[in-house]
Short mmCIF file of C-alpha atoms in Angstrom, two decimals:
data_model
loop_
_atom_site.label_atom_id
_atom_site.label_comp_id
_atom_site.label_asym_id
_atom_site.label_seq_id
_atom_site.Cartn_x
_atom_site.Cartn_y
_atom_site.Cartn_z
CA UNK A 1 -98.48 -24.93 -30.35
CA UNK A 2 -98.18 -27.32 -33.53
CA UNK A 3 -99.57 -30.99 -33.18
CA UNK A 4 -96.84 -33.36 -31.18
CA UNK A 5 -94.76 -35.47 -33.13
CA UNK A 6 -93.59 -38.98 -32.28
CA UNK A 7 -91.00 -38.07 -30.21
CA UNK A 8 -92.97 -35.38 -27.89
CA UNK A 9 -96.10 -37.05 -28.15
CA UNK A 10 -94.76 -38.42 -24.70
CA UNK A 11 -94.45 -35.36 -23.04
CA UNK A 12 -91.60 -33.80 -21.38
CA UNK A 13 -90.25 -35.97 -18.28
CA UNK A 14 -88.29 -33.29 -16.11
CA UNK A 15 -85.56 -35.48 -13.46
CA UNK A 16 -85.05 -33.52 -10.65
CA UNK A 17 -88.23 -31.12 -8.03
CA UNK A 18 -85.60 -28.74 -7.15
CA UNK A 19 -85.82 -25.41 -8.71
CA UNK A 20 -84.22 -26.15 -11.74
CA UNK A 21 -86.64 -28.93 -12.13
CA UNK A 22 -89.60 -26.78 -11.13
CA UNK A 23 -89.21 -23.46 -12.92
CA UNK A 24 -88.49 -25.96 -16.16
CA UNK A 25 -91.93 -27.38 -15.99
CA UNK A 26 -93.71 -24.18 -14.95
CA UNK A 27 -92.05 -22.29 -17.86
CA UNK A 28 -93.20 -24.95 -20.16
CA UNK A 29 -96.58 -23.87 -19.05
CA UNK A 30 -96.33 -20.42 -19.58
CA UNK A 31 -94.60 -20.52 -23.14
CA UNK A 32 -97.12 -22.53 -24.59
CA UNK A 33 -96.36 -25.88 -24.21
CA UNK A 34 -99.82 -27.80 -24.44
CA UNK A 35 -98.51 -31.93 -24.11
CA UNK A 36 -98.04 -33.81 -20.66
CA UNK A 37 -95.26 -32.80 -17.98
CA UNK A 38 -94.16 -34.75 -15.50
CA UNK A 39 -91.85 -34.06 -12.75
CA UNK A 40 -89.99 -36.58 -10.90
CA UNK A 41 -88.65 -36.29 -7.40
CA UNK A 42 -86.44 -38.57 -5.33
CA UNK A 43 -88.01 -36.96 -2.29
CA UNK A 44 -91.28 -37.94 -0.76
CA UNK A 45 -91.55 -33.80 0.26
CA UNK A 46 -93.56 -31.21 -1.98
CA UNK A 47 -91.03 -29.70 -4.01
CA UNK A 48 -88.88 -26.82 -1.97
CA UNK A 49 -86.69 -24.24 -2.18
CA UNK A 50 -83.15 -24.47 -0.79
CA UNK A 51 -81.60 -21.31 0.59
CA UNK A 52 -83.57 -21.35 3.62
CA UNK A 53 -82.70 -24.62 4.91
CA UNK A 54 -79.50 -23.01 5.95
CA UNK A 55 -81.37 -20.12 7.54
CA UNK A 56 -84.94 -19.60 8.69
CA UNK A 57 -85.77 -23.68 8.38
CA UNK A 58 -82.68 -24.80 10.55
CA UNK A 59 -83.11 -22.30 13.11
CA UNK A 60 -86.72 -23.26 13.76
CA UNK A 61 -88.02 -20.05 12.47
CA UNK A 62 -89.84 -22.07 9.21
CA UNK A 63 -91.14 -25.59 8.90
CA UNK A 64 -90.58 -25.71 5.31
CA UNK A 65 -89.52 -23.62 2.14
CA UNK A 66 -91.82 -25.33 -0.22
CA UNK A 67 -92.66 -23.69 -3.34
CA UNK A 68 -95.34 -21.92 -3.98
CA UNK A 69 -96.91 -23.85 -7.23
CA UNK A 70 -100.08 -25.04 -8.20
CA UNK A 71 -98.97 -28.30 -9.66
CA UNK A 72 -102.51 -29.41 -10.26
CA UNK A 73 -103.27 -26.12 -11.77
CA UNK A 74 -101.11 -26.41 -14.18
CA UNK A 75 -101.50 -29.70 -15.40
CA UNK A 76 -97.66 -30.90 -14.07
CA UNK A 77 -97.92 -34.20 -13.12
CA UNK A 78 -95.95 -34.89 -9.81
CA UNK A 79 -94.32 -37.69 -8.93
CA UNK A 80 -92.71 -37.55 -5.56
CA UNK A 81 -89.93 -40.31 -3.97
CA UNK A 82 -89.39 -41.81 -7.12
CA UNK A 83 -85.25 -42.60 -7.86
CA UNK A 84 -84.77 -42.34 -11.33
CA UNK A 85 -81.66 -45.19 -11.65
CA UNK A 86 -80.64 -45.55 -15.54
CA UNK A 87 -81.55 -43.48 -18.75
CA UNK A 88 -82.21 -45.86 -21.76
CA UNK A 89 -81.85 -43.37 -24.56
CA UNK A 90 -82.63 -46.08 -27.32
CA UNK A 91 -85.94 -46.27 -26.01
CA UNK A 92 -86.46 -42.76 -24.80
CA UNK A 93 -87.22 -44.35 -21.47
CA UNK A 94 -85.55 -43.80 -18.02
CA UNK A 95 -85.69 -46.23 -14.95
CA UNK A 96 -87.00 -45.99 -11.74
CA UNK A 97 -87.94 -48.15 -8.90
CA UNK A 98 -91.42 -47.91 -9.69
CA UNK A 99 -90.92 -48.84 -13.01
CA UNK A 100 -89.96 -47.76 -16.18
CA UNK A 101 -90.93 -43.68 -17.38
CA UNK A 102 -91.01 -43.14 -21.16
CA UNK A 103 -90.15 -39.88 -22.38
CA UNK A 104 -90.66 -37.92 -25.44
CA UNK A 105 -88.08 -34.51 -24.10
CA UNK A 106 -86.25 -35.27 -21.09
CA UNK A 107 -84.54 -32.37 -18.72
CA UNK A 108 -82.04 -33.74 -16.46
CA UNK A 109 -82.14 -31.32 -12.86
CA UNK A 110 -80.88 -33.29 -10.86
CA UNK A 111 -79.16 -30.67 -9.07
CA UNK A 112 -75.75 -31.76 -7.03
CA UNK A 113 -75.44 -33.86 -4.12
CA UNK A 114 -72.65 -32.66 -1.73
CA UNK A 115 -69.01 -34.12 -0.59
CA UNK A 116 -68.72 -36.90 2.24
CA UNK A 117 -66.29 -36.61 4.80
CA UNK A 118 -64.01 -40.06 3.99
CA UNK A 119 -63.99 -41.92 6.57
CA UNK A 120 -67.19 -40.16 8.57
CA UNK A 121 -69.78 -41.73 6.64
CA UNK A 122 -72.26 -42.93 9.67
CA UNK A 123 -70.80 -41.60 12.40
CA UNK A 124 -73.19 -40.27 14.96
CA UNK A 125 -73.21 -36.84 15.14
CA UNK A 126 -71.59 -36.26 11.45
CA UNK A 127 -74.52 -34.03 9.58
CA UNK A 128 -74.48 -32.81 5.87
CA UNK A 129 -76.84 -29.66 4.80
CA UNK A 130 -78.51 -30.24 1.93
CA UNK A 131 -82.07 -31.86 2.36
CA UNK A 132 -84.94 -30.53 3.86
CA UNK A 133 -84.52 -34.06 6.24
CA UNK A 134 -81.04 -32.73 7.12
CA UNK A 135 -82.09 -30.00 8.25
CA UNK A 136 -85.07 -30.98 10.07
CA UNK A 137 -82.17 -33.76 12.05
CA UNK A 138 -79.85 -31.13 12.76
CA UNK A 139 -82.27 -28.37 14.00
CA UNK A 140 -83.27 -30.57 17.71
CA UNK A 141 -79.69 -30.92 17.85
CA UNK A 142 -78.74 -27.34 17.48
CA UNK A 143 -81.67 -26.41 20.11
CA UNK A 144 -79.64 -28.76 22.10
CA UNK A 145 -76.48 -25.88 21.83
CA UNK A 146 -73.69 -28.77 21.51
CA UNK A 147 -70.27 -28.35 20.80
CA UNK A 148 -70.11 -27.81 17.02
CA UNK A 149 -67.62 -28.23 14.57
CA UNK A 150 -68.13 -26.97 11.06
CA UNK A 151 -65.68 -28.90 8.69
CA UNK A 152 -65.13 -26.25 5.43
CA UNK A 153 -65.00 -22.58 5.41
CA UNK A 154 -66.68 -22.21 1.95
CA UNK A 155 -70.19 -20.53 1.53
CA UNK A 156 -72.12 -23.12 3.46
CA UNK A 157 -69.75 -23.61 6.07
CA UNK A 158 -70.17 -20.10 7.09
CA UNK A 159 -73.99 -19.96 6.75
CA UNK A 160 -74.16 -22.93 8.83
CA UNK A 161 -71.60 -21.36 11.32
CA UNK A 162 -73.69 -18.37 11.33
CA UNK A 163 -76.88 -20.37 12.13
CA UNK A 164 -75.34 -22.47 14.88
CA UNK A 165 -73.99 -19.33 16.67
CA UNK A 166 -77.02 -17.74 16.20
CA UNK A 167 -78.35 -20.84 18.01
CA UNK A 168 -76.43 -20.70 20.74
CA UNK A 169 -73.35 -23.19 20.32
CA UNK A 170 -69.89 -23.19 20.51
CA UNK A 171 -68.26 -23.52 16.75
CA UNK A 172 -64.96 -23.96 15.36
CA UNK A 173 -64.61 -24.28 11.82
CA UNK A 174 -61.94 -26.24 10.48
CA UNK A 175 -60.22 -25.43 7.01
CA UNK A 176 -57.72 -28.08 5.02
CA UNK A 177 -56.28 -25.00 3.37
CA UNK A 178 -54.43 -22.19 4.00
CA UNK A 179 -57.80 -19.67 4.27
CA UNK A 180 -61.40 -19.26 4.14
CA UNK A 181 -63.23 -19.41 0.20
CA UNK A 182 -59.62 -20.66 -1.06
CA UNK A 183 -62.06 -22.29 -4.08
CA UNK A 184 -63.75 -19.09 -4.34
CA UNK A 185 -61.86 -15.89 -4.00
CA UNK A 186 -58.27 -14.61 -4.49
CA UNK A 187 -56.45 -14.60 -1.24
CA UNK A 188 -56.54 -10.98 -0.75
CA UNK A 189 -60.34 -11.07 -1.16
CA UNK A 190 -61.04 -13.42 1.40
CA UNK A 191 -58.65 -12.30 3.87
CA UNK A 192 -61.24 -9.74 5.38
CA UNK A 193 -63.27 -12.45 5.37
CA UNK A 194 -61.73 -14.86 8.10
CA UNK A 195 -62.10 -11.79 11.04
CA UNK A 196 -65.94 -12.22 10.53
CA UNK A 197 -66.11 -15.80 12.42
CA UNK A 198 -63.83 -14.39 15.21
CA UNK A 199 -66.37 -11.41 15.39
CA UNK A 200 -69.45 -13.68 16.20
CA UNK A 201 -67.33 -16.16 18.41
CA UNK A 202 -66.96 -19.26 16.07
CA UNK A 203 -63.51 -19.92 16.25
CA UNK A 204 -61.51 -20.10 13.04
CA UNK A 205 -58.59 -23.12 12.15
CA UNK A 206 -57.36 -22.92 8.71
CA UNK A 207 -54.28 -24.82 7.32
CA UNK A 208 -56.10 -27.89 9.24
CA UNK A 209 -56.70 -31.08 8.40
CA UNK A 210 -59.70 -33.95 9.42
CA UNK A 211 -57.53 -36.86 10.86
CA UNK A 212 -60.84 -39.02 11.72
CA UNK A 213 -64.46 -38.22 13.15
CA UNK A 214 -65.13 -40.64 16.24
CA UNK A 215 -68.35 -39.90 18.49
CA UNK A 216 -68.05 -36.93 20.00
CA UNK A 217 -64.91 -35.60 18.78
CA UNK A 218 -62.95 -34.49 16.05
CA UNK A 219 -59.34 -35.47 15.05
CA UNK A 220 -56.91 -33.19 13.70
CA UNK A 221 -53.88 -34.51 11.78
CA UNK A 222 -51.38 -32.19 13.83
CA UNK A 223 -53.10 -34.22 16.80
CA UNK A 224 -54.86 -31.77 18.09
CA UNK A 225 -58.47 -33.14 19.32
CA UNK A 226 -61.62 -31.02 19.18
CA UNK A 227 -64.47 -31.97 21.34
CA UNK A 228 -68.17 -32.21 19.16
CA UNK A 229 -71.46 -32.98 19.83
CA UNK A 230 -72.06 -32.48 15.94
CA UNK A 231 -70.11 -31.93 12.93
CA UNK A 232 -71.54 -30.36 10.28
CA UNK A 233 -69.60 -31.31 6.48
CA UNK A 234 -69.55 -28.63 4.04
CA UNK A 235 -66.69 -29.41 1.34
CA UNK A 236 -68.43 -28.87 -1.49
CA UNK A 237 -70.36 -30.29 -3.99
CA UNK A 238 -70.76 -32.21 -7.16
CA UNK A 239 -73.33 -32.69 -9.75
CA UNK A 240 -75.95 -35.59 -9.22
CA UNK A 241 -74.58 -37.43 -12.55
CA UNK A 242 -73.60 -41.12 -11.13
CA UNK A 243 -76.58 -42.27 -12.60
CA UNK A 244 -75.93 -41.40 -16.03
CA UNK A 245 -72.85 -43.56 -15.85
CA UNK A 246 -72.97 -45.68 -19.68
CA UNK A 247 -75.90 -43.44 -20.73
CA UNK A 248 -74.57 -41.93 -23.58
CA UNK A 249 -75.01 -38.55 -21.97
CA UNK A 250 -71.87 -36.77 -22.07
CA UNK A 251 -69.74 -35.86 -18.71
CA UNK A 252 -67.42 -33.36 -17.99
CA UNK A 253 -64.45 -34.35 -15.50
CA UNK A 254 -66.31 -32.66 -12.58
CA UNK A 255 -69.10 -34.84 -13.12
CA UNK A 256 -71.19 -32.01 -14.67
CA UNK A 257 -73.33 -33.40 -17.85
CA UNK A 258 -71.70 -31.26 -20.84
CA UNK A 259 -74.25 -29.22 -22.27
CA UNK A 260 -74.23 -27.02 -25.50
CA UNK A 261 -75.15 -23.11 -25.25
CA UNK A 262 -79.07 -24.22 -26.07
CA UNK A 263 -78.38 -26.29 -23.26
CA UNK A 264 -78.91 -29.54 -25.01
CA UNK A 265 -76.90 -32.16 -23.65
CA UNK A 266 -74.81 -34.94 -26.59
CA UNK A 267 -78.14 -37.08 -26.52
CA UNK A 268 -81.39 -36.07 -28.80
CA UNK A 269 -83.90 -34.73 -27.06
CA UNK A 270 -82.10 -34.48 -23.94
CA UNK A 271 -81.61 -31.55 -21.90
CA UNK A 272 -79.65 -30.47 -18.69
CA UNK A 273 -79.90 -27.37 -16.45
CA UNK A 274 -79.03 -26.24 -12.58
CA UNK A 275 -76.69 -27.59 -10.60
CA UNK A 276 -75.75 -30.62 -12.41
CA UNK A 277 -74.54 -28.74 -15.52
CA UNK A 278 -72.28 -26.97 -16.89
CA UNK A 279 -72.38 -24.93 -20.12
CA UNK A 280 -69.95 -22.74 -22.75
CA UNK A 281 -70.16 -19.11 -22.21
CA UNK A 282 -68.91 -16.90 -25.03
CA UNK A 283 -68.98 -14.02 -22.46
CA UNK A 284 -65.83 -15.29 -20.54
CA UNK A 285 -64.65 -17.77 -23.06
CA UNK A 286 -64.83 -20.72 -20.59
CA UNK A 287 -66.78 -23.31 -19.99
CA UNK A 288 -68.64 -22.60 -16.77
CA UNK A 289 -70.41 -24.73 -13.93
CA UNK A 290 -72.71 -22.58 -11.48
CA UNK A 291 -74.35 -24.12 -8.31
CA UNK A 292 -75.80 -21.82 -7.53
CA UNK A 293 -79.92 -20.54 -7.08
CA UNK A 294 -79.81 -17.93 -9.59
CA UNK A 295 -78.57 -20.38 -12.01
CA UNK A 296 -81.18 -22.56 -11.25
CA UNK A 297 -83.59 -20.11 -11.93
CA UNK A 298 -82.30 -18.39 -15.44
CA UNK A 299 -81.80 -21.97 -17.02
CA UNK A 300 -85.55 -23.31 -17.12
CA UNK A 301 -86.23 -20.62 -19.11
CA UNK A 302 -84.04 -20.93 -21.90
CA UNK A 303 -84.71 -24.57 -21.72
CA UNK A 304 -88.77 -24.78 -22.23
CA UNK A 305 -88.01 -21.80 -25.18
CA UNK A 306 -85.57 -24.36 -26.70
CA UNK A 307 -87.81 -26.65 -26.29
CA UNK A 308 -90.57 -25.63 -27.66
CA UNK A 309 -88.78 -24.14 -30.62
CA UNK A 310 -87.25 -27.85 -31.81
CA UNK A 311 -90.59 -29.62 -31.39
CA UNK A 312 -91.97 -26.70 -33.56
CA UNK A 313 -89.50 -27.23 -36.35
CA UNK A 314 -89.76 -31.27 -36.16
CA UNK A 315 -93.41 -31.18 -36.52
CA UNK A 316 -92.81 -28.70 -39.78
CA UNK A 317 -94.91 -25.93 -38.43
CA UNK A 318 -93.94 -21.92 -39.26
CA UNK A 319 -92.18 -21.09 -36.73
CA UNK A 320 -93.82 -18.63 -34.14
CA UNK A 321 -92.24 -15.18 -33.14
CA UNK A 322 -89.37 -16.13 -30.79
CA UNK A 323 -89.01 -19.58 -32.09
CA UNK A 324 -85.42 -19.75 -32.78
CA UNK A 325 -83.15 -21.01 -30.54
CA UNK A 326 -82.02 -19.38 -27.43
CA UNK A 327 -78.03 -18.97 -25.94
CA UNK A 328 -77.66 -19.75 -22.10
CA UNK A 329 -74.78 -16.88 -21.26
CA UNK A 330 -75.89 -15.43 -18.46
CA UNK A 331 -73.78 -13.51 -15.99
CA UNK A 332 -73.59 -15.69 -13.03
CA UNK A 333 -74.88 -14.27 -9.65
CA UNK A 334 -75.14 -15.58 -5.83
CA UNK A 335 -75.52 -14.29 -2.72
CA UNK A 336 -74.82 -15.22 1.20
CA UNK A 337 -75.90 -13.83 3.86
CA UNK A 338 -73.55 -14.80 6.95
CA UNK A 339 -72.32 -13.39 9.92
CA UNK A 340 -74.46 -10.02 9.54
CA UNK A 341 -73.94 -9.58 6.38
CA UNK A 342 -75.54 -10.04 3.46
CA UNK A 343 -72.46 -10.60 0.42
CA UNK A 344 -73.30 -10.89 -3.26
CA UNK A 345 -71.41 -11.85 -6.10
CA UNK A 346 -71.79 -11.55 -9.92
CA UNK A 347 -70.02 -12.55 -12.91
CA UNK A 348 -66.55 -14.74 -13.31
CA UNK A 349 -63.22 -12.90 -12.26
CA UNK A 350 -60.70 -16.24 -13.57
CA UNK A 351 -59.28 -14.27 -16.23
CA UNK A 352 -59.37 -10.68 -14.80
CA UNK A 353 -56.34 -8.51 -15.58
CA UNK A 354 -57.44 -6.10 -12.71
CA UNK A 355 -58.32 -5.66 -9.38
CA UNK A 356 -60.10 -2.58 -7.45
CA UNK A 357 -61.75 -1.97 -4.22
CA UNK A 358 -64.20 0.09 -3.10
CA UNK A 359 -64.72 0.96 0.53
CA UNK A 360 -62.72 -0.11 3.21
CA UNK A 361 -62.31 -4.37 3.51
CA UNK A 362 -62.15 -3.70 7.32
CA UNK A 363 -65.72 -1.94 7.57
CA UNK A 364 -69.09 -3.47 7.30
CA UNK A 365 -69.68 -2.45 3.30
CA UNK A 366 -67.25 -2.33 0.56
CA UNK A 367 -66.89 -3.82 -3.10
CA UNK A 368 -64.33 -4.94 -5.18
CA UNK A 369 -64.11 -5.01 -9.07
CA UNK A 370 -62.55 -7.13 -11.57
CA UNK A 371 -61.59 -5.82 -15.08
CA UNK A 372 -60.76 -7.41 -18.03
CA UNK A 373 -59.09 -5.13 -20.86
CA UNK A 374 -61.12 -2.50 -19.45
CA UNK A 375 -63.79 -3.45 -18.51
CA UNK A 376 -66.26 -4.98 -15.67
CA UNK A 377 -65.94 -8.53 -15.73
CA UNK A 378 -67.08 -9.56 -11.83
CA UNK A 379 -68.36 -7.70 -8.55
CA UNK A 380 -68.62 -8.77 -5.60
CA UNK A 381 -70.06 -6.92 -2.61
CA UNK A 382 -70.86 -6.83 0.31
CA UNK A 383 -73.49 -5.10 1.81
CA UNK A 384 -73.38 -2.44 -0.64
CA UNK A 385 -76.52 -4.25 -2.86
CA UNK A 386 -76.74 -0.82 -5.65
CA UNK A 387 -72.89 -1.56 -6.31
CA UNK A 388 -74.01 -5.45 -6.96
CA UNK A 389 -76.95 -4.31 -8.77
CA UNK A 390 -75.62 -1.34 -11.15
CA UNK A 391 -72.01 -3.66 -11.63
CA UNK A 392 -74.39 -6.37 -13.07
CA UNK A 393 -75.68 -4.43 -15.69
CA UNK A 394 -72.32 -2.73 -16.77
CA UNK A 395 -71.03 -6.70 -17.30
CA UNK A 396 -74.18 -7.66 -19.26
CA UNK A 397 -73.11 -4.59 -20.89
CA UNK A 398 -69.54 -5.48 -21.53
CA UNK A 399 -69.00 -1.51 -21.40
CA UNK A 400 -65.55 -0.01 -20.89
CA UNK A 401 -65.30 1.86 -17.37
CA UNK A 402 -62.67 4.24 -15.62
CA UNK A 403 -60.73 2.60 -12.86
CA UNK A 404 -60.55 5.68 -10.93
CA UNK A 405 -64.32 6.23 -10.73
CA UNK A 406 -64.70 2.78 -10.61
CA UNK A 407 -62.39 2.34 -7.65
CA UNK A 408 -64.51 5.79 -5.56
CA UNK A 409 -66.62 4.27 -2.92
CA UNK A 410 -68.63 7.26 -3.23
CA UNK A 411 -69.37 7.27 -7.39
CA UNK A 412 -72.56 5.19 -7.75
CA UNK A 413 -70.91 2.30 -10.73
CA UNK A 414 -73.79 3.63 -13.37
CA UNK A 415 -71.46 6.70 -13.55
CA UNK A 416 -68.14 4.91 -13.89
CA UNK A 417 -68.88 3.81 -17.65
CA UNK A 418 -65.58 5.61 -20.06
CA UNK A 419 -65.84 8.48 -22.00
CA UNK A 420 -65.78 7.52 -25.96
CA UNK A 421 -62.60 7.76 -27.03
#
């Protein structure tokens, strides 16, 4: 790499150990980038993975998910517990507790932090799942096999649901609207959905709403009372942005720092990715935010190119093969594995013109298929992984399919592309 100008001569300061933060500075690393990295971390714990904390960490079955980096190796300088409180862009410096941290790059990861309960804040027995010290609280309890109520039928709600069945307790979710994933998935997709907590024994109470959380019980607002030696939150989430409150940084209304398709974010030098933002995608014409580990993943990647391609052209070196600029337009993907099944989801159905199944909603493995003018715009599936795997490609593709071979459970989706007209 060319020699550092004034501005990088600093180093890149990453915000954030979560896996946006983390796969940032190790790509950094492997693309060449030669000047100082440091990664700061609000927790005291080596930097982890997420996913299991809902899975094999809760349930006892893993102590921790941390990742599997050499830090030291790679000359990343870790910082651990350190609360980065105000971003000082005239100064290219960002404050902490510890002190001021100057920055030549900065990449803000700091991921999103999720929804509180109003009015449950501090209430024994109210949980939220997002740390690896929430999980490590709620796992004694759920050894304990207490009455549990799960408040939100999203994605987490059910994983947690899943765990704490798995664990032995009692469960009852409880949904403020109508049905399960209503922020998710059109009606008709989730309906299949809701039978899946009756089959495991967590009962299911949608088109409910939290009156008020007291110790050891749950209020309904139709006045029903649910009894609850914990309560688990899962509403939702939003993007760990308070901080950047008179920064300068652009925000979106959800929070979500507004980042450009290089994902550079309305401040020089500054760069978001993950969880905490969101980013245009010329693919489905929307501006899209994705919280989800895949995103997390794809991000760092175009971030440390990007980065290394505009400290490259400010230092006036020839630019090396690759050096231009990349897009961040990925097609989004998740997955969930609850209630026995393992469910996976890719792309962005909002402006679909058409719906199609593919197996049987009511059976353990189907698929269903959005189209948009023809052709594949989202997939999701459940436990039918090929269908996930082949209907990923054909949207990266943007190739037009045939509904009716699309729609046959039994035509693998690589052979449901249209003849040429």
């Amino acid at each position: 790499m060319s020699e550092q100008t004034e501005h990088t001569e600093s180093g890149v300061v990453i915000v954030g150990a979560g896996m946006a933060g983390v796969q940032t500075a190790v790509a950094l690393r492997e693309q060449g980038w030669t000047g100082p990295v440091i990664l700061l971390g609000a927790e005291p714990h080596q930097p982890y993975d997420r996913p299991p904390l809902s899975k094999a960490v809760l349930l006892g079955k893993a102590e921790d998910s941390a990742f599997d980096v050499d830090f030291e190796g790679l000359g990343i300088e870790l910082r651990l517990g350190v609360e980065v409180t105000g971003l000082r862009a005239a100064d290219r410096e960002l404050d902490t507790e510890a002190g001021p941290v100057p920055y030549g790059v900065l990449v803000l990861a700091t991921g999103a932090e999720p929804l509180t309960l109003p009015g449950a804040e501090g209430v024994p027995g109210v949980h939220l799942l997002r740390t690896l010290d929430d999980a490590a609280r709620l796992r004694p309890v759920l050894a304990r096999t207490p009455a549990t109520v799960v408040v939100g039928a999203g994605w987490i709600g059910a994983e947690f649901a899943t765990a704490a069945r798995e664990a032995g307790c009692a469960v009852t979710v409880v949904e403020a609207a109508d049905r399960v994933l209503a922020g998710a998935l059109p009606a008709e997709v989730a309906a299949p959905m809701a039978g899946w907590y009756e089959e495991v024994g967590a009962a299911l109470l949608t088109s409910a709403r939290v009156a008020s959380v007291e110790s050891g019980r749950v209020l309904l607002a139709d006045g029903r009372e649910l009894p609850a030696g914990a309560v688990v939150v899962g509403i939702g989430a939003r993007p760990a942005t308070r901080w950047l409150a008179g920064s300068g940084v652009e925000l979106g209304a959800d929070g979500s720092v507004t980042a450009d398709a290089y994902l550079r974010t309305s401040l020089p030098g500054v760069y978001a990715v993950g969880d905490c933002a969101s980013f245009p995608s010329a693919r489905y014409g929307a501006r899209l935010l994705v919280h989800h580990w895949d995103n997390a993943l794809q991000g760092p990647r175009v971030v440390a190119a990007n980065i290394l391609a505009e400290a490259e052209a400010e230092a006036g070196a020839e630019p090396s093969a690759g050096a231009a600029l990349q897009v961040y337009d990925p097609v989004p993907y998740f997955w969930s594995e609850q209630f026995g099944r393992f469910v996976q989801y890719a792309g962005h159905h909002a402006d679909a013109d058409t719906l199609l199944w593919r197996g049987d909603p009511g059976g353990q493995a189907w698929s269903v298929c959005w189209l948009r003018a023809g052709s594949l715009v989202a997939i999701l599936a459940v436990g039918r992984p090929r269908d996930l795997a082949q209907g990923r490609k054909l949207i990266e593709t943007g190739a037009a399919v045939d509904p009716g071979r699309l729609a046959d459970p039994a035509t693998p989706l690589k052979s449901a592309v249209a003849a040429p007209q």
